[in-house]
mmCIF file of C-alpha atoms in Angstrom:
data_model
loop_
_atom_site.group_PDB
_atom_site.id
_atom_site.type_symbol
_atom_site.label_atom_id
_atom_site.label_comp_id
_atom_site.label_asym_id
_atom_site.label_seq_id
_atom_site.Cartn_x
_atom_site.Cartn_y
_atom_site.Cartn_z
ATOM 1 C CA MET A 1 -98.025 105.947 -63.235
ATOM 2 C CA GLU A 2 -95.176 104.278 -65.013
ATOM 3 C CA THR A 3 -94.074 100.886 -63.708
ATOM 4 C CA PRO A 4 -90.303 100.391 -62.862
ATOM 5 C CA GLY A 5 -88.247 98.951 -65.684
ATOM 6 C CA ARG A 6 -86.584 95.618 -65.857
ATOM 7 C CA VAL A 7 -84.070 94.655 -63.177
ATOM 8 C CA LEU A 8 -81.094 92.461 -63.337
ATOM 9 C CA LYS A 9 -81.346 88.870 -62.289
ATOM 10 C CA LEU A 10 -79.264 88.723 -59.093
ATOM 11 C CA ASP A 11 -79.430 85.498 -57.196
ATOM 12 C CA PRO A 12 -79.405 85.694 -53.306
ATOM 13 C CA ILE A 13 -76.020 85.380 -51.684
ATOM 14 C CA ARG A 14 -76.471 82.866 -48.860
ATOM 15 C CA SER A 15 -72.854 82.131 -47.990
ATOM 16 C CA ILE A 16 -69.483 83.687 -48.483
ATOM 17 C CA LYS A 17 -68.563 80.784 -50.778
ATOM 18 C CA LYS A 18 -71.483 81.912 -53.053
ATOM 19 C CA ALA A 19 -70.217 85.518 -53.288
ATOM 20 C CA PRO A 20 -68.801 86.573 -56.695
ATOM 21 C CA VAL A 21 -65.051 86.548 -56.881
ATOM 22 C CA GLU A 22 -64.881 89.596 -59.157
ATOM 23 C CA GLU A 23 -64.066 92.931 -57.583
ATOM 24 C CA TYR A 24 -65.404 96.261 -58.718
ATOM 25 C CA PHE A 25 -64.010 98.351 -55.801
ATOM 26 C CA GLU A 26 -60.240 97.497 -55.793
ATOM 27 C CA SER A 27 -57.131 98.432 -53.962
ATOM 28 C CA GLY A 28 -55.701 101.895 -54.414
ATOM 29 C CA HIS A 29 -58.056 103.792 -52.197
ATOM 30 C CA ARG A 30 -56.743 105.927 -49.380
ATOM 31 C CA THR A 31 -59.085 105.105 -46.432
ATOM 32 C CA CYS A 32 -57.730 104.793 -42.838
ATOM 33 C CA GLN A 33 -56.391 101.601 -41.532
ATOM 34 C CA GLY A 34 -59.234 99.465 -40.241
ATOM 35 C CA CYS A 35 -61.857 101.684 -42.041
ATOM 36 C CA LEU A 36 -65.129 99.754 -42.094
ATOM 37 C CA SER A 37 -66.774 102.286 -44.456
ATOM 38 C CA SER A 38 -64.529 101.108 -47.376
ATOM 39 C CA LEU A 39 -65.615 97.420 -46.929
ATOM 40 C CA PRO A 40 -69.339 98.095 -47.575
ATOM 41 C CA MET A 41 -68.285 99.867 -50.751
ATOM 42 C CA ARG A 42 -66.394 96.685 -51.804
ATOM 43 C CA LEU A 43 -69.268 94.426 -50.818
ATOM 44 C CA MET A 44 -71.893 96.598 -52.405
ATOM 45 C CA ALA A 45 -70.014 96.770 -55.824
ATOM 46 C CA LYS A 46 -69.311 93.010 -55.586
ATOM 47 C CA ALA A 47 -73.019 92.127 -54.923
ATOM 48 C CA ALA A 48 -74.315 94.511 -57.668
ATOM 49 C CA GLY A 49 -71.956 93.378 -60.384
ATOM 50 C CA PRO A 50 -70.552 95.048 -63.483
ATOM 51 C CA ARG A 51 -73.731 96.573 -64.925
ATOM 52 C CA THR A 52 -73.911 99.212 -62.233
ATOM 53 C CA ILE A 53 -73.433 103.003 -62.014
ATOM 54 C CA VAL A 54 -72.322 104.249 -58.646
ATOM 55 C CA LEU A 55 -73.015 107.846 -57.494
ATOM 56 C CA GLY A 56 -71.026 109.148 -54.559
ATOM 57 C CA SER A 57 -71.968 112.271 -52.625
ATOM 58 C CA THR A 58 -69.433 114.309 -50.799
ATOM 59 C CA GLY A 59 -68.104 112.520 -47.685
ATOM 60 C CA CYS A 60 -65.011 110.539 -46.548
ATOM 61 C CA MET A 61 -65.794 107.823 -49.049
ATOM 62 C CA TYR A 62 -65.685 110.431 -51.880
ATOM 63 C CA VAL A 63 -62.448 112.068 -50.767
ATOM 64 C CA ALA A 64 -60.525 108.916 -49.893
ATOM 65 C CA ASN A 65 -61.539 107.046 -53.067
ATOM 66 C CA THR A 66 -61.086 109.605 -55.746
ATOM 67 C CA THR A 67 -57.723 111.347 -55.308
ATOM 68 C CA TYR A 68 -56.797 113.174 -58.486
ATOM 69 C CA MET A 69 -56.308 110.697 -61.333
ATOM 70 C CA THR A 70 -56.805 107.682 -59.215
ATOM 71 C CA THR A 71 -59.850 105.575 -58.137
ATOM 72 C CA PRO A 72 -60.545 102.089 -56.807
ATOM 73 C CA TRP A 73 -63.935 102.068 -58.686
ATOM 74 C CA VAL A 74 -64.066 99.701 -61.675
ATOM 75 C CA VAL A 75 -67.631 100.416 -62.512
ATOM 76 C CA PRO A 76 -68.695 103.803 -63.720
ATOM 77 C CA TRP A 77 -68.707 106.341 -60.846
ATOM 78 C CA MET A 78 -69.757 109.985 -60.484
ATOM 79 C CA HIS A 79 -69.433 112.492 -57.717
ATOM 80 C CA THR A 80 -72.617 114.268 -56.592
ATOM 81 C CA GLN A 81 -73.018 117.197 -54.246
ATOM 82 C CA LEU A 82 -73.326 116.633 -50.479
ATOM 83 C CA GLY A 83 -77.086 116.588 -50.219
ATOM 84 C CA ALA A 84 -77.835 115.284 -53.714
ATOM 85 C CA ALA A 85 -77.667 111.471 -53.503
ATOM 86 C CA GLY A 86 -81.451 111.098 -53.882
ATOM 87 C CA SER A 87 -81.661 113.683 -56.640
ATOM 88 C CA ALA A 88 -78.685 112.216 -58.569
ATOM 89 C CA ALA A 89 -80.048 108.742 -58.284
ATOM 90 C CA VAL A 90 -83.498 109.785 -59.818
ATOM 91 C CA GLY A 91 -81.859 111.881 -62.501
ATOM 92 C CA THR A 92 -79.588 108.961 -63.538
ATOM 93 C CA ALA A 93 -82.318 106.420 -63.547
ATOM 94 C CA ALA A 94 -84.604 108.794 -65.519
ATOM 95 C CA GLY A 95 -81.829 109.610 -67.943
ATOM 96 C CA LEU A 96 -81.072 106.015 -68.668
ATOM 97 C CA LYS A 97 -84.746 105.261 -69.126
ATOM 98 C CA ALA A 98 -85.072 108.155 -71.619
ATOM 99 C CA LEU A 99 -81.909 107.168 -73.576
ATOM 100 C CA MET A 100 -83.192 103.566 -73.895
ATOM 101 C CA ARG A 101 -86.668 104.615 -74.951
ATOM 102 C CA LYS A 102 -85.179 106.884 -77.691
ATOM 103 C CA GLY A 103 -82.835 104.064 -78.821
ATOM 104 C CA LYS A 104 -79.754 106.041 -77.898
ATOM 105 C CA ILE A 105 -78.303 103.217 -75.848
ATOM 106 C CA LYS A 106 -79.089 99.525 -75.547
ATOM 107 C CA ASP A 107 -82.228 98.738 -73.594
ATOM 108 C CA GLU A 108 -80.979 96.620 -70.811
ATOM 109 C CA PRO A 109 -81.246 96.595 -66.998
ATOM 110 C CA ILE A 110 -78.583 98.750 -65.267
ATOM 111 C CA ASN A 111 -78.201 99.182 -61.493
ATOM 112 C CA VAL A 112 -78.228 102.682 -60.117
ATOM 113 C CA ILE A 113 -76.778 103.002 -56.648
ATOM 114 C CA ALA A 114 -76.246 106.317 -54.926
ATOM 115 C CA PHE A 115 -74.244 106.192 -51.654
ATOM 116 C CA CYS A 116 -73.945 108.846 -48.992
ATOM 117 C CA GLY A 117 -72.681 109.392 -45.475
ATOM 118 C CA ASP A 118 -74.206 110.948 -42.394
ATOM 119 C CA GLY A 119 -74.318 114.448 -43.790
ATOM 120 C CA GLY A 120 -75.204 113.403 -47.293
ATOM 121 C CA GLY A 121 -77.949 111.096 -46.226
ATOM 122 C CA ALA A 122 -79.210 111.370 -42.539
ATOM 123 C CA ASP A 123 -78.928 115.268 -42.369
ATOM 124 C CA MET A 124 -78.460 117.573 -45.481
ATOM 125 C CA GLY A 125 -79.523 114.952 -47.980
ATOM 126 C CA LEU A 126 -82.570 113.528 -46.192
ATOM 127 C CA SER A 127 -85.139 115.462 -48.120
ATOM 128 C CA ALA A 128 -83.731 114.392 -51.485
ATOM 129 C CA ILE A 129 -83.689 110.804 -50.367
ATOM 130 C CA SER A 130 -87.238 111.135 -49.186
ATOM 131 C CA ALA A 131 -88.278 112.494 -52.616
ATOM 132 C CA ALA A 132 -86.427 109.714 -54.404
ATOM 133 C CA LEU A 133 -88.340 107.035 -52.499
ATOM 134 C CA THR A 134 -91.636 108.585 -53.659
ATOM 135 C CA ASP A 135 -90.599 108.223 -57.378
ATOM 136 C CA ILE A 136 -91.643 104.615 -57.605
ATOM 137 C CA GLU A 137 -91.269 104.512 -61.402
ATOM 138 C CA TYR A 138 -87.515 104.522 -61.194
ATOM 139 C CA ASN A 139 -85.144 101.619 -60.188
ATOM 140 C CA LEU A 140 -82.514 102.917 -57.819
ATOM 141 C CA LEU A 141 -80.826 102.133 -54.476
ATOM 142 C CA ILE A 142 -79.834 104.786 -51.835
ATOM 143 C CA PHE A 143 -77.026 103.341 -49.666
ATOM 144 C CA LEU A 144 -76.179 105.298 -46.540
ATOM 145 C CA TYR A 145 -72.887 104.382 -44.804
ATOM 146 C CA ASP A 146 -73.329 105.484 -41.169
ATOM 147 C CA ASN A 147 -70.044 106.124 -39.238
ATOM 148 C CA GLU A 148 -71.837 108.343 -36.775
ATOM 149 C CA SER A 149 -70.023 111.581 -37.542
ATOM 150 C CA TYR A 150 -68.995 113.929 -40.285
ATOM 151 C CA ALA A 151 -65.738 112.012 -40.830
ATOM 152 C CA ASN A 152 -64.826 113.915 -43.897
ATOM 153 C CA THR A 153 -64.107 117.102 -42.097
ATOM 154 C CA ASP A 154 -62.552 115.829 -38.805
ATOM 155 C CA ILE A 155 -65.376 114.087 -36.905
ATOM 156 C CA GLN A 156 -68.055 116.682 -36.206
ATOM 157 C CA THR A 157 -71.424 115.706 -34.571
ATOM 158 C CA SER A 158 -74.066 114.461 -37.028
ATOM 159 C CA GLY A 159 -77.596 113.371 -36.675
ATOM 160 C CA GLN A 160 -76.294 109.760 -36.381
ATOM 161 C CA THR A 161 -73.847 110.493 -33.539
ATOM 162 C CA PRO A 162 -74.864 108.539 -30.389
ATOM 163 C CA TRP A 163 -75.756 110.209 -27.172
ATOM 164 C CA GLY A 164 -72.768 111.297 -25.124
ATOM 165 C CA ALA A 165 -70.127 110.606 -27.813
ATOM 166 C CA VAL A 166 -67.135 112.863 -28.021
ATOM 167 C CA THR A 167 -66.675 114.675 -31.308
ATOM 168 C CA THR A 168 -64.782 117.839 -32.193
ATOM 169 C CA PHE A 169 -68.180 119.666 -31.658
ATOM 170 C CA SER A 170 -68.966 117.842 -28.343
ATOM 171 C CA PRO A 171 -65.799 117.566 -26.127
ATOM 172 C CA PRO A 172 -66.446 116.813 -22.479
ATOM 173 C CA GLY A 173 -65.826 119.678 -20.095
ATOM 174 C CA LYS A 174 -65.603 120.367 -16.345
ATOM 175 C CA LYS A 175 -69.037 121.916 -16.219
ATOM 176 C CA HIS A 176 -70.809 119.679 -18.745
ATOM 177 C CA ARG A 177 -69.471 116.129 -19.044
ATOM 178 C CA ILE A 178 -72.163 115.161 -21.661
ATOM 179 C CA MET A 179 -72.218 117.585 -24.620
ATOM 180 C CA GLN A 180 -73.900 115.488 -27.190
ATOM 181 C CA ARG A 181 -77.335 115.155 -25.640
ATOM 182 C CA ARG A 182 -79.459 114.110 -28.620
ATOM 183 C CA TRP A 183 -80.431 110.491 -29.123
ATOM 184 C CA LYS A 184 -79.413 109.052 -32.505
ATOM 185 C CA LYS A 185 -81.824 109.716 -35.365
ATOM 186 C CA ASN A 186 -83.748 106.616 -36.554
ATOM 187 C CA VAL A 187 -83.330 107.142 -40.214
ATOM 188 C CA PRO A 188 -84.287 103.678 -41.750
ATOM 189 C CA GLY A 189 -87.266 103.446 -39.356
ATOM 190 C CA MET A 190 -88.320 106.948 -40.340
ATOM 191 C CA LEU A 191 -88.052 106.307 -44.042
ATOM 192 C CA ALA A 192 -89.860 102.966 -43.697
ATOM 193 C CA ALA A 193 -92.746 104.578 -41.727
ATOM 194 C CA GLY A 194 -93.055 107.556 -44.187
ATOM 195 C CA HIS A 195 -92.699 105.792 -47.503
ATOM 196 C CA PRO A 196 -95.185 102.873 -47.613
ATOM 197 C CA ASP A 197 -94.822 102.382 -51.328
ATOM 198 C CA THR A 198 -91.119 101.712 -51.157
ATOM 199 C CA ARG A 199 -90.718 98.050 -51.684
ATOM 200 C CA TYR A 200 -87.441 97.382 -49.907
ATOM 201 C CA ILE A 201 -85.812 99.135 -46.900
ATOM 202 C CA ALA A 202 -83.104 97.359 -44.751
ATOM 203 C CA SER A 203 -80.289 97.890 -42.248
ATOM 204 C CA GLY A 204 -76.893 96.096 -42.398
ATOM 205 C CA THR A 205 -73.315 96.223 -41.446
ATOM 206 C CA PRO A 206 -70.156 95.089 -42.998
ATOM 207 C CA ALA A 207 -69.337 93.111 -39.965
ATOM 208 C CA MET A 208 -71.912 90.704 -41.359
ATOM 209 C CA PRO A 209 -70.824 90.665 -45.014
ATOM 210 C CA VAL A 210 -73.107 87.891 -46.327
ATOM 211 C CA ASP A 211 -76.133 89.534 -44.831
ATOM 212 C CA MET A 212 -75.223 92.888 -46.201
ATOM 213 C CA MET A 213 -74.444 91.612 -49.792
ATOM 214 C CA ASP A 214 -77.729 89.620 -49.803
ATOM 215 C CA LYS A 215 -79.654 92.805 -48.841
ATOM 216 C CA VAL A 216 -77.983 94.730 -51.685
ATOM 217 C CA ARG A 217 -79.130 92.136 -54.224
ATOM 218 C CA ALA A 218 -82.626 92.019 -52.639
ATOM 219 C CA ALA A 219 -82.856 95.805 -52.996
ATOM 220 C CA LEU A 220 -81.831 95.746 -56.626
ATOM 221 C CA ARG A 221 -84.193 92.898 -57.417
ATOM 222 C CA ALA A 222 -87.111 94.556 -55.733
ATOM 223 C CA GLY A 223 -87.581 97.266 -58.408
ATOM 224 C CA GLY A 224 -88.492 100.943 -57.755
ATOM 225 C CA PRO A 225 -86.583 103.108 -55.261
ATOM 226 C CA THR A 226 -84.945 101.186 -52.314
ATOM 227 C CA TYR A 227 -82.817 102.123 -49.237
ATOM 228 C CA ILE A 228 -80.172 100.296 -47.216
ATOM 229 C CA HIS A 229 -78.722 101.831 -43.948
ATOM 230 C CA VAL A 230 -75.271 100.442 -43.012
ATOM 231 C CA LEU A 231 -73.413 100.962 -39.743
ATOM 232 C CA ASP A 232 -69.705 101.346 -40.166
ATOM 233 C CA PRO A 233 -67.330 101.555 -37.174
ATOM 234 C CA CYS A 234 -64.687 104.281 -37.748
ATOM 235 C CA PRO A 235 -61.381 103.867 -35.836
ATOM 236 C CA LYS A 236 -60.493 107.560 -36.296
ATOM 237 C CA GLY A 237 -63.809 108.929 -35.037
ATOM 238 C CA TRP A 238 -64.644 106.240 -32.421
ATOM 239 C CA HIS A 239 -61.140 106.083 -31.031
ATOM 240 C CA TYR A 240 -60.202 102.442 -31.025
ATOM 241 C CA ASP A 241 -57.475 100.207 -32.412
ATOM 242 C CA PRO A 242 -58.200 99.498 -36.078
ATOM 243 C CA GLU A 243 -58.122 95.757 -35.458
ATOM 244 C CA HIS A 244 -61.344 95.938 -33.590
ATOM 245 C CA SER A 245 -63.571 97.285 -36.361
ATOM 246 C CA VAL A 246 -65.419 94.021 -37.109
ATOM 247 C CA GLU A 247 -65.639 93.203 -33.494
ATOM 248 C CA LEU A 248 -67.380 96.552 -32.774
ATOM 249 C CA GLY A 249 -69.751 96.164 -35.609
ATOM 250 C CA LYS A 250 -70.771 92.725 -34.160
ATOM 251 C CA LEU A 251 -71.031 94.125 -30.658
ATOM 252 C CA ALA A 252 -73.489 96.840 -31.867
ATOM 253 C CA LEU A 253 -75.782 93.992 -32.889
ATOM 254 C CA GLU A 254 -75.153 91.838 -29.824
ATOM 255 C CA THR A 255 -75.942 94.671 -27.370
ATOM 256 C CA GLY A 256 -79.188 95.576 -29.355
ATOM 257 C CA ILE A 257 -78.006 99.134 -30.007
ATOM 258 C CA TYR A 258 -78.220 98.566 -33.760
ATOM 259 C CA PRO A 259 -80.797 96.113 -35.221
ATOM 260 C CA LEU A 260 -80.623 94.268 -38.418
ATOM 261 C CA TYR A 261 -83.808 93.990 -40.400
ATOM 262 C CA GLU A 262 -85.434 94.284 -43.878
ATOM 263 C CA ILE A 263 -88.914 95.413 -44.861
ATOM 264 C CA LYS A 264 -90.227 93.899 -48.015
ATOM 265 C CA ASP A 265 -93.456 95.371 -49.341
ATOM 266 C CA GLY A 266 -94.204 96.692 -45.820
ATOM 267 C CA VAL A 267 -93.550 93.462 -44.001
ATOM 268 C CA LEU A 268 -90.690 93.571 -41.501
ATOM 269 C CA GLU A 269 -88.432 90.655 -40.733
ATOM 270 C CA PHE A 270 -85.461 90.792 -38.397
ATOM 271 C CA THR A 271 -82.214 89.140 -39.608
ATOM 272 C CA GLY A 272 -79.043 87.592 -38.184
ATOM 273 C CA ILE A 273 -78.237 88.320 -34.560
ATOM 274 C CA THR A 274 -81.130 90.665 -34.202
ATOM 275 C CA LYS A 275 -83.608 87.984 -35.175
ATOM 276 C CA GLN A 276 -81.997 85.639 -32.618
ATOM 277 C CA ILE A 277 -82.561 88.337 -29.880
ATOM 278 C CA ALA A 278 -86.115 89.179 -31.042
ATOM 279 C CA THR A 279 -87.195 85.556 -30.940
ATOM 280 C CA GLY A 280 -85.691 84.888 -27.500
ATOM 281 C CA ARG A 281 -82.910 82.573 -28.745
ATOM 282 C CA ARG A 282 -80.162 85.027 -27.702
ATOM 283 C CA ARG A 283 -79.771 87.466 -24.888
ATOM 284 C CA ARG A 284 -78.601 91.024 -25.392
ATOM 285 C CA LYS A 285 -75.092 91.890 -24.105
ATOM 286 C CA PRO A 286 -74.787 94.958 -21.737
ATOM 287 C CA VAL A 287 -74.177 98.117 -23.819
ATOM 288 C CA ARG A 288 -71.261 98.797 -21.573
ATOM 289 C CA GLU A 289 -69.291 96.142 -23.458
ATOM 290 C CA TYR A 290 -69.691 98.022 -26.673
ATOM 291 C CA LEU A 291 -69.204 101.536 -25.267
ATOM 292 C CA GLU A 292 -66.088 100.799 -23.097
ATOM 293 C CA LYS A 293 -64.140 99.655 -26.137
ATOM 294 C CA GLN A 294 -64.394 103.169 -27.731
ATOM 295 C CA GLY A 295 -62.414 106.224 -26.637
ATOM 296 C CA ARG A 296 -65.252 108.572 -27.541
ATOM 297 C CA PHE A 297 -67.120 107.228 -24.369
ATOM 298 C CA ALA A 298 -64.086 107.149 -22.107
ATOM 299 C CA HIS A 299 -65.516 109.989 -20.041
ATOM 300 C CA PHE A 300 -68.709 108.031 -19.118
ATOM 301 C CA LYS A 301 -69.563 107.300 -15.522
ATOM 302 C CA ASN A 302 -71.862 104.580 -14.188
ATOM 303 C CA GLN A 303 -74.819 106.866 -14.471
ATOM 304 C CA ASP A 304 -74.202 107.459 -18.154
ATOM 305 C CA TYR A 305 -73.883 103.753 -18.820
ATOM 306 C CA ALA A 306 -77.175 103.234 -16.937
ATOM 307 C CA TYR A 307 -78.907 105.862 -18.855
ATOM 308 C CA PHE A 308 -77.724 104.517 -22.219
ATOM 309 C CA GLN A 309 -78.836 100.958 -21.229
ATOM 310 C CA LYS A 310 -82.180 102.154 -20.097
ATOM 311 C CA LYS A 311 -82.679 103.875 -23.509
ATOM 312 C CA VAL A 312 -81.748 100.679 -25.462
ATOM 313 C CA ASP A 313 -83.992 98.651 -23.166
ATOM 314 C CA GLU A 314 -86.817 101.038 -23.978
ATOM 315 C CA MET A 315 -86.349 100.401 -27.717
ATOM 316 C CA TRP A 316 -86.744 96.712 -27.181
ATOM 317 C CA GLU A 317 -89.348 96.553 -24.446
ATOM 318 C CA GLN A 318 -91.641 99.468 -25.321
ATOM 319 C CA TRP A 319 -91.511 100.247 -28.955
ATOM 320 C CA ILE A 320 -94.331 98.820 -31.099
ATOM 321 C CA ILE A 321 -91.762 97.075 -33.195
ATOM 322 C CA PRO A 322 -88.476 96.582 -31.281
ATOM 323 C CA CYS A 323 -85.803 99.085 -32.410
ATOM 324 C CA VAL A 324 -87.789 99.987 -35.626
ATOM 325 C CA VAL A 325 -90.946 101.975 -34.893
ATOM 326 C CA ALA A 326 -90.449 104.586 -32.150
ATOM 327 C CA PHE A 327 -93.843 104.504 -30.702
ATOM 328 C CA SER A 328 -94.876 102.899 -27.440
ATOM 329 C CA TYR A 329 -97.966 102.212 -25.417
ATOM 330 C CA GLY A 330 -97.999 104.287 -22.232
ATOM 331 C CA GLY A 331 -94.477 105.551 -22.953
ATOM 332 C CA PRO A 332 -93.300 109.054 -23.834
ATOM 333 C CA ILE A 333 -95.491 108.994 -26.987
ATOM 334 C CA ASN A 334 -98.550 107.585 -25.349
ATOM 335 C CA ILE A 335 -100.768 105.522 -27.621
ATOM 336 C CA THR A 336 -103.959 104.153 -26.134
ATOM 337 C CA GLY A 337 -105.595 100.852 -27.194
ATOM 338 C CA SER A 338 -104.798 97.250 -27.113
ATOM 339 C CA GLU A 339 -101.653 95.424 -28.071
ATOM 340 C CA PRO A 340 -100.871 96.146 -31.631
ATOM 341 C CA ARG A 341 -100.611 93.604 -34.361
ATOM 342 C CA VAL A 342 -96.919 93.155 -35.210
ATOM 343 C CA ARG A 343 -96.726 92.129 -38.832
ATOM 344 C CA ASN A 344 -93.728 90.120 -38.343
ATOM 345 C CA LYS A 345 -94.924 86.728 -37.198
ATOM 346 C CA ASN A 346 -91.373 85.655 -36.264
ATOM 347 C CA VAL A 347 -91.159 88.161 -33.436
ATOM 348 C CA GLU A 348 -92.205 86.744 -30.153
ATOM 349 C CA ARG A 349 -92.664 89.657 -27.707
ATOM 350 C CA VAL A 350 -91.925 87.724 -24.534
ATOM 351 C CA ASN A 351 -90.423 90.681 -22.776
ATOM 352 C CA ALA A 352 -92.947 93.352 -24.060
ATOM 353 C CA SER A 353 -94.313 95.710 -21.467
ATOM 354 C CA TRP A 354 -97.374 97.361 -23.016
ATOM 355 C CA THR A 355 -98.228 99.275 -19.870
ATOM 356 C CA GLY A 356 -94.987 101.208 -20.489
ATOM 357 C CA GLU A 357 -93.473 103.635 -18.032
ATOM 358 C CA PRO A 358 -92.879 107.352 -17.931
ATOM 359 C CA GLY A 359 -90.265 108.902 -19.967
ATOM 360 C CA HIS A 360 -86.907 109.488 -18.508
ATOM 361 C CA ALA A 361 -83.945 111.909 -18.795
ATOM 362 C CA HIS A 362 -80.334 111.587 -18.040
ATOM 363 C CA GLU A 363 -80.680 113.810 -15.040
ATOM 364 C CA GLN A 364 -82.789 111.086 -13.349
ATOM 365 C CA TYR A 365 -79.554 108.897 -13.237
ATOM 366 C CA GLU A 366 -77.312 111.474 -11.551
ATOM 367 C CA GLY A 367 -77.858 109.576 -8.342
ATOM 368 C CA VAL A 368 -76.286 106.479 -9.703
ATOM 369 C CA SER A 369 -73.033 105.693 -7.831
ATOM 370 C CA ASP A 370 -69.891 105.895 -9.737
ATOM 371 C CA ALA A 371 -68.246 103.417 -7.419
ATOM 372 C CA PRO A 372 -66.260 100.622 -9.077
ATOM 373 C CA SER A 373 -69.248 98.245 -8.705
ATOM 374 C CA GLU A 374 -70.724 97.659 -12.207
ATOM 375 C CA PRO A 375 -74.482 96.732 -11.905
ATOM 376 C CA TRP A 376 -74.693 95.782 -15.552
ATOM 377 C CA ARG A 377 -72.101 93.096 -14.943
ATOM 378 C CA ASP A 378 -73.469 91.715 -11.686
ATOM 379 C CA ASP A 379 -74.602 88.217 -12.677
ATOM 380 C CA ASN A 380 -76.659 88.009 -9.392
ATOM 381 C CA ARG A 381 -79.038 90.774 -10.898
ATOM 382 C CA LEU A 382 -79.667 89.241 -14.244
ATOM 383 C CA ASP A 383 -83.274 88.754 -13.291
ATOM 384 C CA GLU A 384 -83.693 92.452 -13.350
ATOM 385 C CA TYR A 385 -82.297 92.627 -16.876
ATOM 386 C CA PRO A 386 -83.675 89.666 -18.585
ATOM 387 C CA ASN A 387 -81.992 90.468 -21.945
ATOM 388 C CA ALA A 388 -78.505 91.019 -20.485
ATOM 389 C CA LEU A 389 -75.802 88.450 -20.831
ATOM 390 C CA PRO A 390 -73.552 87.420 -17.877
ATOM 391 C CA SER A 391 -70.321 89.371 -17.573
ATOM 392 C CA THR A 392 -67.499 88.434 -20.024
ATOM 393 C CA GLY A 393 -65.054 89.467 -17.321
ATOM 394 C CA HIS A 394 -63.291 92.441 -18.928
#
């Protein structure tokens, strides 16, 4: 088996003051006001530097950034088909390697980054990404920007769309208020569990720009195929004022709905706000604070908030690794045995419940009153929800 080629020397970015000032994704694109999918493009290119080739599969970041005869990309960029991010990345890395070996081009490290959206990565392109992560002889980074819908074609439901969210494919009706009844696919956890030879897999969000840029550099330094999953609030698809994009990205972390972590050579470590929650230094906020700020959840009743909160609690309290590995002891997927050895020594499982509890469905919450009282904001009941923060009063 060939070993990965040389990689660029990219120092960690530990603060915004240490970030490069050069821009390789500039103004001139046509993304929506408040678009938080264009920001990771800028941060990714800034972190990677000028010796980079970017491959973009079909999606909103392809359409908005490459109008005829215009582009904000300063580094070489190429369009790939919707499900071909992984294939294009392997092909490009292999092509560069062959050209250098034959002396056709200068033998030097070059970053290969292929980005994709929900369709190009989590759904149609998932098989190609999986194949790319098994080709350990090539240096490449797969970068999935997750705005929880097919935003390129007017907000259809994707595998990343949250439970209960309104899309053009899942409008609430009189008979069925909840049309999107699938829980969000756990793509980074799935790729990490299924590709043990992959040296680096991480999650991030542009709401935490330093963390995200540092992870891009860590992936490019690691060598071999790597993967980063980035959550991007979308004002058009999520129905909120564009000025709240960064706030929503941060709330996704603070409520525990979306975790930040990186897995280096099979060892997981939480980062940022998620690390603070996992180690007991910070309490999770109620998910309602995050959901109520988005019009796509405006049809929710108390029972829906209660169900959503319960599912998030389950990720934190029953999963073998909180929010990452979707197996539990005594839960819906029942594993017998003693408490597992969590490889991350920084995680203190003070709230773990290894006895688990039976699985649950939304129908079990139909009896929850939809009266104005909001149990998730009742500070007198915080003992029942040890990870919930007191109400912020709105």
